[in-house]
Amino acid sequence: MPSIDYLGQDGIERVVVVTTGTTVRDAAIEHDVPGILGECGGNAECGTCHVYVDRSQLAALAPIQDIEDAMLDFTACPRADNSRLGCQIRADDAIGCLRVRVPDRQV
Amino acid sequence: MDHTTAPLGPDDPVVIVGAGQGGLQAAMSLRDHGFTGPLTLVGAERTAPYQRPPLSKSYLAGADDAGALTLRPPSFFQAHRIRLRSGVRAVDIDRVGGKLVLDTAERLPYRHLVLATGARPRALPIPGTDLAGVQPLRTVADADELRRRTSVPARLVIIGGGLIGMEAAATAVLAGHQVTVIEQQPRILSRVLGPDIAAYLDELHRAHGTTILTEHGVLALHGEAGRVREVRLDDGSRLPADIVLVCVGVLPNTRLATFTDLGVADGILVDDRLRTCDPAISAIGDCASFPCGDRRIRLESVHNAVDQARHLGALRTGALDAPFRAVPRFWTHQFQARVQMAGLAAPDDESVVDGDPGSGRFTVRRFRDGRLSAVESVNQPAVHLAARRLLAAAR
């Protein structure tokens, strides 16, 4: 079973085991991982599920589509080369443990 | 400092009436800002707090199940020490003694009370609304009922061409049902959107097969053996109907406030710090009328409920002391159109269209007296976010 490792702003790593295909946003809400809001319900409309992804894993994720690309320019914390919206990236067995860092704020 | 306006202390109980998205966010924001006192969330619906927007969209389409609506799992409430009381109604407030009275006869003490009671569907004052097959669309129970009734092809008549009516219409048309929308005004969505995007959506609906009858009213609903069979319009014509969805707006749930002598006028009256005339009682979300510029408004918008709830959490814990001034925002999804609105336009505000509606991605800027009042965008989320910042800076 795949997992997601969230490194929080508080320095704490929270690892949650999820089913394949679960988004980083949904898993965070389900497991009460602080710092990911995902207010729009996972529709790439609010930019409040912003995460920084472990660079070695970026290529394994589904590519960034236009809408996500546009939203990433408006996140509360600055966009970096490894920025993704949590609602657009999913855990899967091929990746194993997906490692993300939660930004300091989302609004 | 009056103890009722001092920031909440660790032993001060807070009770929130209404376990919708606003009420839940208020609880979360209080905890996020370090409030550690007893926190109770009281909701009349039996379901745990859930989000309503998918009820007319993906949930109605069957693309989501009830789990997808739930805002937080049960473990969340335990972890954050939020006492959730579902299926319980508040019936009175003992403002002197600081107690909320429930329909279980319990009296919950509070140092601060938050009214997040939301709104209820407006009833249609015509004969036949008690027939089976006639229903509103506000709660998950309503959506479940509609899903049951639309599990076979149906002739669906939707009374009201506002956001809920048009979203339900889009969902039903895509599912293959025969849909007719009846709207009193000369166009659909006249209360919430300018003419350009309303016309765009109207055209999108017609292209998909929705029948839209504007400038029509409904006189009565007729049935047979207790089930609705047809809708009689004000021009005398009759529409066959298997299901009638009543989407003619909502009324704020202010009964508790009126009953306890808190000021009410199209919503529970609050100041710019979201307090009612009783400093120990606040109100947020669909039920609250708050100052905006030189007037008062009440917004039926999930974003507003969440924004006010967030602001309330910061205010009551002393994290900040600033007026509530978030830019109003709304959205709707109908077919492939993801429409987002920022700001508040009056119906006669000017419109400037940016981009080509034919492309399915465009924006309409609304102006009043030369100033930008709102921005309505279709499939341009980045433009929407930029507009929010622009409008916020102008406040």
Short mmCIF file of C-alpha atoms in Angstrom, two decimals:
data_model
loop_
_atom_site.label_atom_id
_atom_site.label_comp_id
_atom_site.label_asym_id
_atom_site.label_seq_id
_atom_site.Cartn_x
_atom_site.Cartn_y
_atom_site.Cartn_z
CA MET A 1 0.00 0.00 0.00
CA PRO A 2 1.37 3.42 -0.87
CA SER A 3 1.93 6.12 1.70
CA ILE A 4 2.40 9.86 1.91
CA ASP A 5 4.95 11.50 4.15
CA TYR A 6 4.07 15.07 5.10
CA LEU A 7 6.83 17.19 6.59
CA GLY A 8 5.03 19.88 8.52
CA GLN A 9 6.00 23.43 9.23
CA ASP A 10 6.44 22.26 12.83
CA GLY A 11 9.20 19.93 11.70
CA ILE A 12 7.09 16.85 12.38
CA GLU A 13 6.82 14.14 9.75
CA ARG A 14 3.44 12.50 9.48
CA VAL A 15 3.25 9.35 7.39
CA VAL A 16 -0.14 8.08 6.36
CA VAL A 17 -0.91 4.86 4.53
CA VAL A 18 -3.47 5.35 1.78
CA THR A 19 -5.14 3.48 -1.04
CA THR A 20 -3.71 3.91 -4.52
CA GLY A 21 -5.04 6.97 -6.27
CA THR A 22 -5.76 8.98 -3.12
CA THR A 23 -4.76 12.60 -3.58
CA VAL A 24 -2.33 14.30 -1.24
CA ARG A 25 -5.13 16.74 -0.38
CA ASP A 26 -7.73 14.11 0.49
CA ALA A 27 -5.31 12.08 2.56
CA ALA A 28 -4.33 15.18 4.53
CA ILE A 29 -7.96 15.98 5.33
CA GLU A 30 -8.78 12.37 6.19
CA HIS A 31 -5.79 12.06 8.51
CA ASP A 32 -5.92 15.54 9.98
CA VAL A 33 -2.52 16.59 8.71
CA PRO A 34 -2.21 20.26 9.58
CA GLY A 35 -1.45 22.93 7.02
CA ILE A 36 -3.40 21.67 4.01
CA LEU A 37 -6.80 23.26 3.57
CA GLY A 38 -8.12 22.19 0.19
CA GLU A 39 -11.11 24.46 0.56
CA CYS A 40 -12.57 23.99 -2.88
CA GLY A 41 -12.98 20.28 -2.33
CA GLY A 42 -10.18 19.25 -4.67
CA ASN A 43 -11.15 21.12 -7.83
CA ALA A 44 -7.96 23.13 -8.46
CA GLU A 45 -9.82 26.34 -7.72
CA CYS A 46 -8.51 27.66 -4.43
CA GLY A 47 -4.79 26.97 -4.29
CA THR A 48 -4.97 26.06 -0.60
CA CYS A 49 -3.55 22.56 -0.89
CA HIS A 50 -0.15 23.71 -2.08
CA VAL A 51 2.76 21.39 -1.26
CA TYR A 52 6.45 21.16 -2.15
CA VAL A 53 7.24 17.71 -3.50
CA ASP A 54 10.48 15.78 -2.98
CA ARG A 55 12.35 16.65 -6.17
CA SER A 56 13.41 13.06 -6.84
CA GLN A 57 9.73 12.14 -7.13
CA LEU A 58 8.45 14.98 -9.30
CA ALA A 59 8.85 13.12 -12.58
CA ALA A 60 6.75 10.21 -11.32
CA LEU A 61 3.69 12.41 -10.81
CA ALA A 62 1.01 13.21 -13.37
CA PRO A 63 2.13 16.27 -15.34
CA ILE A 64 0.90 19.74 -14.45
CA GLN A 65 -2.13 20.76 -16.52
CA ASP A 66 -2.96 24.35 -17.47
CA ILE A 67 -5.38 25.02 -14.63
CA GLU A 68 -3.03 23.79 -11.93
CA ASP A 69 -0.19 25.70 -13.53
CA ALA A 70 -2.21 28.92 -13.36
CA MET A 71 -3.26 28.31 -9.75
CA LEU A 72 0.32 27.67 -8.60
CA ASP A 73 1.16 31.28 -9.38
CA PHE A 74 -1.28 32.36 -6.71
CA THR A 75 -0.39 30.24 -3.72
CA ALA A 76 0.15 31.98 -0.39
CA CYS A 77 3.73 30.69 -0.15
CA PRO A 78 6.00 31.27 -3.12
CA ARG A 79 5.93 28.92 -6.03
CA ALA A 80 9.04 26.78 -6.37
CA ASP A 81 10.15 24.34 -9.04
CA ASN A 82 8.73 21.53 -6.89
CA SER A 83 5.36 23.15 -6.12
CA ARG A 84 2.23 21.13 -6.81
CA LEU A 85 -1.41 21.31 -5.75
CA GLY A 86 -2.16 18.46 -3.38
CA CYS A 87 -5.49 17.78 -5.05
CA GLN A 88 -3.79 17.02 -8.36
CA ILE A 89 -1.18 14.52 -7.22
CA ARG A 90 -1.89 11.00 -6.10
CA ALA A 91 -0.22 8.27 -4.15
CA ASP A 92 0.47 5.03 -5.97
CA ASP A 93 2.42 1.84 -5.50
CA ALA A 94 4.96 2.75 -8.17
CA ILE A 95 6.00 5.79 -6.12
CA GLY A 96 5.73 3.99 -2.80
CA CYS A 97 6.09 6.71 -0.19
CA LEU A 98 5.38 10.14 -1.65
CA ARG A 99 7.24 12.82 0.31
CA VAL A 100 5.89 16.37 0.47
CA ARG A 101 6.63 19.42 2.55
CA VAL A 102 3.71 21.49 3.81
CA PRO A 103 4.20 25.26 3.34
CA ASP A 104 3.91 27.68 6.24
CA ARG A 105 0.51 28.91 5.16
CA GLN A 106 -2.21 28.47 2.58
CA VAL A 107 -4.17 31.70 2.86
CA MET B 1 -12.52 45.82 29.41
CA ASP B 2 -15.96 44.26 29.48
CA HIS B 3 -15.38 40.58 30.16
CA THR B 4 -17.74 39.65 27.39
CA THR B 5 -15.49 41.19 24.75
CA ALA B 6 -12.18 40.04 26.20
CA PRO B 7 -10.43 37.25 24.28
CA LEU B 8 -11.53 33.77 25.26
CA GLY B 9 -9.68 32.14 28.12
CA PRO B 10 -8.90 28.43 28.53
CA ASP B 11 -11.91 27.73 30.74
CA ASP B 12 -14.44 29.69 28.70
CA PRO B 13 -16.96 27.41 27.02
CA VAL B 14 -17.91 28.18 23.44
CA VAL B 15 -21.03 26.80 21.83
CA ILE B 16 -21.69 26.98 18.10
CA VAL B 17 -25.25 26.62 16.83
CA GLY B 18 -25.25 25.13 13.36
CA ALA B 19 -22.93 22.37 12.17
CA GLY B 20 -22.69 23.38 8.54
CA GLN B 21 -19.52 24.47 6.86
CA GLY B 22 -19.51 27.82 8.67
CA GLY B 23 -20.07 26.32 12.09
CA LEU B 24 -17.41 23.68 11.61
CA GLN B 25 -14.89 26.21 10.29
CA ALA B 26 -15.57 28.43 13.30
CA ALA B 27 -14.73 25.51 15.59
CA MET B 28 -11.58 24.71 13.62
CA SER B 29 -10.42 28.30 13.52
CA LEU B 30 -10.90 28.75 17.25
CA ARG B 31 -8.73 25.71 17.87
CA ASP B 32 -6.19 26.80 15.21
CA HIS B 33 -5.76 30.11 17.03
CA GLY B 34 -5.08 28.35 20.29
CA PHE B 35 -8.46 28.27 22.00
CA THR B 36 -8.36 25.34 24.40
CA GLY B 37 -11.67 25.70 26.25
CA PRO B 38 -14.73 23.44 25.94
CA LEU B 39 -16.14 23.64 22.43
CA THR B 40 -19.51 22.26 21.41
CA LEU B 41 -20.95 22.20 17.90
CA VAL B 42 -24.71 21.70 17.74
CA GLY B 43 -26.39 20.72 14.48
CA ALA B 44 -30.02 19.94 13.70
CA GLU B 45 -29.19 17.59 10.82
CA ARG B 46 -28.33 14.06 11.83
CA THR B 47 -25.37 13.83 9.48
CA ALA B 48 -21.92 14.96 10.52
CA PRO B 49 -20.92 18.32 9.00
CA TYR B 50 -20.81 18.11 5.24
CA GLN B 51 -20.45 20.37 2.23
CA ARG B 52 -23.57 21.38 0.30
CA PRO B 53 -22.15 22.57 -3.05
CA PRO B 54 -21.79 19.07 -4.53
CA LEU B 55 -25.46 18.33 -3.78
CA SER B 56 -26.54 20.01 -7.02
CA LYS B 57 -23.45 18.84 -8.92
CA SER B 58 -21.26 15.79 -8.50
CA TYR B 59 -23.20 14.20 -5.66
CA LEU B 60 -26.47 14.52 -7.54
CA ALA B 61 -24.78 13.02 -10.59
CA GLY B 62 -23.77 10.04 -8.52
CA ALA B 63 -20.09 10.76 -9.08
CA ASP B 64 -19.52 11.17 -5.35
CA ASP B 65 -20.89 9.22 -2.45
CA ALA B 66 -21.85 10.56 0.96
CA GLY B 67 -18.31 10.05 2.23
CA ALA B 68 -17.03 12.61 -0.24
CA LEU B 69 -19.36 15.21 1.23
CA THR B 70 -18.26 14.77 4.84
CA LEU B 71 -15.97 17.57 5.85
CA ARG B 72 -13.96 15.83 8.56
CA PRO B 73 -13.85 12.24 9.83
CA PRO B 74 -15.10 11.43 13.37
CA SER B 75 -11.51 11.12 14.57
CA PHE B 76 -11.01 14.80 13.83
CA PHE B 77 -13.60 15.87 16.39
CA GLN B 78 -12.05 13.70 19.07
CA ALA B 79 -8.54 14.83 18.24
CA HIS B 80 -9.50 18.50 18.47
CA ARG B 81 -11.87 18.11 21.41
CA ILE B 82 -14.84 19.41 19.51
CA ARG B 83 -18.01 17.99 21.00
CA LEU B 84 -20.32 17.37 18.06
CA ARG B 85 -24.03 17.08 18.84
CA SER B 86 -25.84 16.06 15.65
CA GLY B 87 -29.60 15.79 15.32
CA VAL B 88 -30.09 18.28 18.15
CA ARG B 89 -31.88 21.60 17.88
CA ALA B 90 -31.32 24.78 19.86
CA VAL B 91 -34.66 26.15 21.05
CA ASP B 92 -33.78 29.09 23.28
CA ILE B 93 -30.95 31.20 24.61
CA ASP B 94 -30.78 32.24 28.24
CA ARG B 95 -28.77 35.35 27.53
CA VAL B 96 -28.63 36.43 31.15
CA GLY B 97 -27.44 33.09 32.45
CA GLY B 98 -25.29 32.36 29.40
CA LYS B 99 -26.94 29.05 28.48
CA LEU B 100 -28.09 27.57 25.20
CA VAL B 101 -31.24 25.52 25.60
CA LEU B 102 -31.55 22.41 23.43
CA ASP B 103 -34.59 20.40 22.40
CA THR B 104 -33.25 17.66 24.70
CA ALA B 105 -33.89 20.10 27.57
CA GLU B 106 -30.13 20.34 28.18
CA ARG B 107 -28.77 23.79 28.96
CA LEU B 108 -25.26 24.27 27.61
CA PRO B 109 -23.28 27.01 29.35
CA TYR B 110 -21.36 29.40 27.12
CA ARG B 111 -19.03 32.33 27.52
CA HIS B 112 -19.41 32.88 23.81
CA LEU B 113 -22.14 31.68 21.49
CA VAL B 114 -21.85 31.54 17.70
CA LEU B 115 -24.98 31.43 15.57
CA ALA B 116 -24.19 29.70 12.28
CA THR B 117 -27.72 28.54 11.63
CA GLY B 118 -27.63 29.02 7.88
CA ALA B 119 -30.71 29.24 5.72
CA ARG B 120 -33.66 27.09 4.70
CA PRO B 121 -35.36 26.73 1.34
CA ARG B 122 -38.13 29.23 0.67
CA ALA B 123 -41.49 27.54 0.20
CA LEU B 124 -43.60 28.21 -2.87
CA PRO B 125 -46.99 29.53 -1.73
CA ILE B 126 -49.05 27.67 -4.34
CA PRO B 127 -51.31 24.63 -4.23
CA GLY B 128 -49.77 21.20 -4.67
CA THR B 129 -46.37 21.61 -3.05
CA ASP B 130 -47.18 18.77 -0.66
CA LEU B 131 -47.49 16.25 -3.49
CA ALA B 132 -44.93 13.48 -3.66
CA GLY B 133 -42.22 14.32 -6.15
CA VAL B 134 -42.12 17.99 -5.20
CA GLN B 135 -39.07 18.95 -3.21
CA PRO B 136 -36.39 21.54 -2.48
CA LEU B 137 -32.66 20.90 -2.83
CA ARG B 138 -30.76 22.02 0.26
CA THR B 139 -29.78 19.03 2.36
CA VAL B 140 -28.16 15.70 1.67
CA ALA B 141 -31.54 14.13 2.43
CA ASP B 142 -33.05 16.23 -0.37
CA ALA B 143 -30.27 15.19 -2.74
CA ASP B 144 -30.74 11.52 -1.81
CA GLU B 145 -34.45 11.82 -2.50
CA LEU B 146 -33.76 13.39 -5.87
CA ARG B 147 -31.19 10.74 -6.73
CA ARG B 148 -33.74 8.04 -5.94
CA ARG B 149 -36.38 9.66 -8.10
CA THR B 150 -33.98 10.22 -10.99
CA SER B 151 -32.69 6.65 -11.07
CA VAL B 152 -35.08 6.24 -14.00
CA PRO B 153 -35.56 8.78 -16.83
CA ALA B 154 -37.80 11.54 -15.60
CA ARG B 155 -39.47 14.74 -16.69
CA LEU B 156 -38.04 17.25 -14.29
CA VAL B 157 -39.50 20.73 -13.89
CA ILE B 158 -37.27 23.11 -11.95
CA ILE B 159 -38.95 26.19 -10.55
CA GLY B 160 -36.35 28.93 -10.25
CA GLY B 161 -33.48 29.77 -12.59
CA GLY B 162 -30.97 30.73 -9.94
CA LEU B 163 -27.67 28.97 -9.22
CA ILE B 164 -29.10 25.88 -7.55
CA GLY B 165 -31.81 25.43 -10.15
CA MET B 166 -29.42 25.80 -13.05
CA GLU B 167 -26.80 23.50 -11.53
CA ALA B 168 -29.40 20.83 -10.88
CA ALA B 169 -30.70 21.34 -14.42
CA ALA B 170 -27.22 20.80 -15.89
CA THR B 171 -26.68 17.66 -13.83
CA ALA B 172 -30.07 16.25 -14.77
CA VAL B 173 -29.70 17.04 -18.48
CA LEU B 174 -26.32 15.31 -18.58
CA ALA B 175 -27.94 12.29 -16.95
CA GLY B 176 -30.45 12.13 -19.77
CA HIS B 177 -33.55 13.54 -18.10
CA GLN B 178 -35.96 15.93 -19.75
CA VAL B 179 -35.53 19.22 -17.95
CA THR B 180 -37.54 22.44 -18.01
CA VAL B 181 -36.57 25.46 -15.95
CA ILE B 182 -39.20 28.06 -15.12
CA GLU B 183 -37.92 31.51 -14.23
CA GLN B 184 -40.00 34.56 -13.32
CA GLN B 185 -37.44 37.15 -14.39
CA PRO B 186 -36.61 38.05 -18.00
CA ARG B 187 -33.42 36.00 -17.74
CA ILE B 188 -31.90 33.26 -15.61
CA LEU B 189 -29.37 34.02 -12.85
CA SER B 190 -30.40 37.68 -12.71
CA ARG B 191 -29.70 38.03 -9.01
CA VAL B 192 -26.17 36.66 -9.01
CA LEU B 193 -24.59 37.14 -12.44
CA GLY B 194 -24.38 39.87 -15.05
CA PRO B 195 -26.16 39.54 -18.37
CA ASP B 196 -23.14 38.34 -20.35
CA ILE B 197 -22.35 35.23 -18.36
CA ALA B 198 -26.03 34.53 -17.76
CA ALA B 199 -26.53 34.61 -21.54
CA TYR B 200 -23.51 32.34 -22.01
CA LEU B 201 -24.90 29.80 -19.57
CA ASP B 202 -28.38 30.10 -21.01
CA GLU B 203 -26.97 29.25 -24.45
CA LEU B 204 -24.94 26.37 -23.00
CA HIS B 205 -28.07 24.95 -21.40
CA ARG B 206 -30.14 25.23 -24.55
CA ALA B 207 -27.37 23.60 -26.59
CA HIS B 208 -27.48 20.66 -24.16
CA GLY B 209 -31.25 20.39 -24.32
CA THR B 210 -32.49 22.23 -21.24
CA THR B 211 -35.80 23.97 -21.89
CA ILE B 212 -35.79 27.38 -20.24
CA LEU B 213 -39.00 29.39 -19.88
CA THR B 214 -38.27 32.90 -18.66
CA GLU B 215 -40.91 35.44 -17.62
CA HIS B 216 -43.17 32.66 -16.48
CA GLY B 217 -44.64 31.97 -13.09
CA VAL B 218 -46.20 28.85 -11.64
CA LEU B 219 -49.81 28.92 -10.47
CA ALA B 220 -50.25 25.41 -9.15
CA LEU B 221 -48.96 21.86 -9.08
CA HIS B 222 -51.42 19.13 -9.94
CA GLY B 223 -51.20 15.50 -9.04
CA GLU B 224 -52.83 12.13 -9.06
CA ALA B 225 -52.91 9.66 -6.19
CA GLY B 226 -50.74 12.02 -4.16
CA ARG B 227 -47.96 12.28 -6.77
CA VAL B 228 -47.24 15.34 -8.86
CA ARG B 229 -48.23 15.02 -12.52
CA GLU B 230 -48.16 18.48 -14.02
CA VAL B 231 -47.24 22.10 -13.45
CA ARG B 232 -49.72 24.82 -14.37
CA LEU B 233 -48.11 28.05 -15.51
CA ASP B 234 -49.45 31.56 -15.25
CA ASP B 235 -50.16 31.67 -18.96
CA GLY B 236 -52.52 28.75 -18.54
CA SER B 237 -50.25 26.16 -20.13
CA ARG B 238 -49.52 22.84 -18.39
CA LEU B 239 -46.22 21.00 -18.24
CA PRO B 240 -46.11 17.29 -17.48
CA ALA B 241 -43.76 16.58 -14.59
CA ASP B 242 -42.54 13.53 -12.71
CA ILE B 243 -40.44 15.63 -10.38
CA VAL B 244 -40.71 19.29 -9.42
CA LEU B 245 -37.67 20.89 -7.85
CA VAL B 246 -38.43 24.06 -5.95
CA CYS B 247 -35.35 26.29 -6.16
CA VAL B 248 -36.76 29.72 -5.39
CA GLY B 249 -34.24 30.86 -2.86
CA VAL B 250 -33.63 30.55 0.84
CA LEU B 251 -34.55 32.39 4.01
CA PRO B 252 -32.07 32.96 6.83
CA ASN B 253 -32.69 30.87 9.95
CA THR B 254 -33.18 33.69 12.42
CA ARG B 255 -35.89 32.25 14.66
CA LEU B 256 -33.59 31.73 17.62
CA ALA B 257 -32.34 35.31 17.35
CA THR B 258 -35.82 36.83 17.03
CA PHE B 259 -37.09 34.72 19.90
CA THR B 260 -34.32 35.99 22.16
CA ASP B 261 -34.51 39.63 21.14
CA LEU B 262 -31.30 39.82 19.14
CA GLY B 263 -31.63 42.28 16.26
CA VAL B 264 -32.82 40.73 13.00
CA ALA B 265 -33.49 42.28 9.58
CA ASP B 266 -33.03 39.90 6.66
CA GLY B 267 -30.61 38.01 8.81
CA ILE B 268 -29.16 38.24 12.29
CA LEU B 269 -27.62 41.71 12.58
CA VAL B 270 -23.92 41.79 13.39
CA ASP B 271 -21.27 44.50 13.42
CA ASP B 272 -17.99 44.45 11.56
CA ARG B 273 -16.53 42.22 14.25
CA LEU B 274 -19.39 39.76 13.66
CA ARG B 275 -21.02 40.46 17.04
CA THR B 276 -24.77 40.72 17.54
CA CYS B 277 -26.19 43.35 19.89
CA ASP B 278 -25.17 40.92 22.66
CA PRO B 279 -21.36 40.97 22.81
CA ALA B 280 -21.32 37.36 23.98
CA ILE B 281 -23.11 36.23 20.81
CA SER B 282 -21.81 36.28 17.24
CA ALA B 283 -23.38 35.24 13.94
CA ILE B 284 -21.77 34.15 10.69
CA GLY B 285 -22.60 32.76 7.29
CA ASP B 286 -25.93 32.54 5.43
CA CYS B 287 -27.87 33.70 8.50
CA ALA B 288 -25.90 36.87 9.19
CA SER B 289 -26.48 40.42 7.98
CA PHE B 290 -23.22 42.38 8.24
CA PRO B 291 -22.03 45.86 7.30
CA CYS B 292 -20.46 46.32 3.88
CA GLY B 293 -19.54 49.89 3.00
CA ASP B 294 -22.52 52.05 3.80
CA ARG B 295 -25.09 49.29 3.78
CA ARG B 296 -25.74 45.78 5.11
CA ILE B 297 -25.60 42.58 3.17
CA ARG B 298 -26.23 38.92 3.74
CA LEU B 299 -24.37 36.51 1.49
CA GLU B 300 -25.50 33.03 0.58
CA SER B 301 -22.07 31.76 -0.18
CA VAL B 302 -19.98 28.97 1.25
CA HIS B 303 -16.86 31.06 0.79
CA ASN B 304 -18.40 33.81 2.90
CA ALA B 305 -19.37 31.40 5.65
CA VAL B 306 -15.84 30.01 5.75
CA ASP B 307 -14.19 33.44 5.54
CA GLN B 308 -16.34 34.80 8.37
CA ALA B 309 -15.75 31.70 10.46
CA ARG B 310 -11.98 32.09 10.01
CA HIS B 311 -12.14 35.74 10.91
CA LEU B 312 -14.27 34.98 13.95
CA GLY B 313 -11.71 32.48 15.21
CA ALA B 314 -8.98 35.09 15.00
CA LEU B 315 -11.10 37.83 16.59
CA ARG B 316 -12.42 35.92 19.56
CA THR B 317 -9.01 34.52 20.52
CA GLY B 318 -7.50 37.97 20.31
CA ALA B 319 -5.24 36.99 17.41
CA LEU B 320 -6.36 40.11 15.60
CA ASP B 321 -8.78 42.99 15.94
CA ALA B 322 -9.89 44.07 12.50
CA PRO B 323 -13.21 44.49 10.75
CA PHE B 324 -14.44 41.65 8.56
CA ARG B 325 -13.76 42.79 5.03
CA ALA B 326 -13.23 39.78 2.81
CA VAL B 327 -14.15 40.20 -0.84
CA PRO B 328 -17.43 38.34 -1.49
CA ARG B 329 -16.95 35.36 -3.76
CA PHE B 330 -19.15 32.74 -5.36
CA TRP B 331 -18.86 30.03 -7.94
CA THR B 332 -20.96 27.71 -10.06
CA HIS B 333 -20.28 24.70 -12.29
CA GLN B 334 -22.65 23.99 -15.12
CA PHE B 335 -21.57 21.59 -17.89
CA GLN B 336 -17.99 22.53 -18.80
CA ALA B 337 -18.33 26.06 -17.48
CA ARG B 338 -16.57 26.74 -14.20
CA VAL B 339 -17.72 30.22 -13.32
CA GLN B 340 -16.18 32.19 -10.48
CA MET B 341 -17.30 35.56 -9.18
CA ALA B 342 -15.41 38.02 -6.98
CA GLY B 343 -17.00 41.18 -5.61
CA LEU B 344 -20.63 42.24 -5.71
CA ALA B 345 -22.18 43.88 -8.73
CA ALA B 346 -25.53 45.63 -8.84
CA PRO B 347 -27.76 44.41 -11.66
CA ASP B 348 -27.27 47.58 -13.67
CA ASP B 349 -23.49 47.81 -13.31
CA GLU B 350 -21.68 48.11 -16.63
CA SER B 351 -20.02 45.09 -18.15
CA VAL B 352 -16.77 44.85 -20.09
CA VAL B 353 -16.05 41.47 -21.68
CA ASP B 354 -12.40 40.32 -21.84
CA GLY B 355 -11.70 37.41 -24.13
CA ASP B 356 -13.91 35.45 -26.46
CA PRO B 357 -17.00 33.75 -25.01
CA GLY B 358 -16.91 31.41 -27.97
CA SER B 359 -13.66 29.95 -26.65
CA GLY B 360 -15.28 29.00 -23.35
CA ARG B 361 -12.70 31.03 -21.41
CA PHE B 362 -13.46 34.67 -20.77
CA THR B 363 -14.03 37.25 -18.09
CA VAL B 364 -16.52 40.04 -17.51
CA ARG B 365 -15.52 43.04 -15.44
CA ARG B 366 -18.36 44.92 -13.78
CA PHE B 367 -18.16 48.64 -13.06
CA ARG B 368 -20.20 51.06 -11.02
CA ASP B 369 -19.49 54.80 -11.31
CA GLY B 370 -16.23 53.97 -13.01
CA ARG B 371 -15.03 51.65 -10.22
CA LEU B 372 -14.58 47.91 -10.52
CA SER B 373 -17.38 46.26 -8.54
CA ALA B 374 -17.00 42.62 -9.51
CA VAL B 375 -15.22 40.21 -11.82
CA GLU B 376 -17.01 37.19 -13.25
CA SER B 377 -14.83 34.63 -15.01
CA VAL B 378 -15.48 31.44 -16.93
CA ASN B 379 -12.75 28.76 -16.83
CA GLN B 380 -10.09 31.29 -15.80
CA PRO B 381 -9.24 30.55 -12.15
CA ALA B 382 -6.04 32.57 -12.26
CA VAL B 383 -7.95 35.65 -13.40
CA HIS B 384 -10.38 35.08 -10.56
CA LEU B 385 -7.60 34.93 -7.99
CA ALA B 386 -5.98 38.06 -9.39
CA ALA B 387 -9.36 39.82 -9.26
CA ARG B 388 -9.81 38.88 -5.62
CA ARG B 389 -6.47 40.48 -4.79
CA LEU B 390 -7.31 43.58 -6.78
CA LEU B 391 -10.70 43.98 -5.14
CA ALA B 392 -9.23 43.33 -1.69
CA ALA B 393 -6.59 46.00 -2.20
CA ALA B 394 -9.27 48.48 -3.19
CA ARG B 395 -11.23 48.07 0.07
#
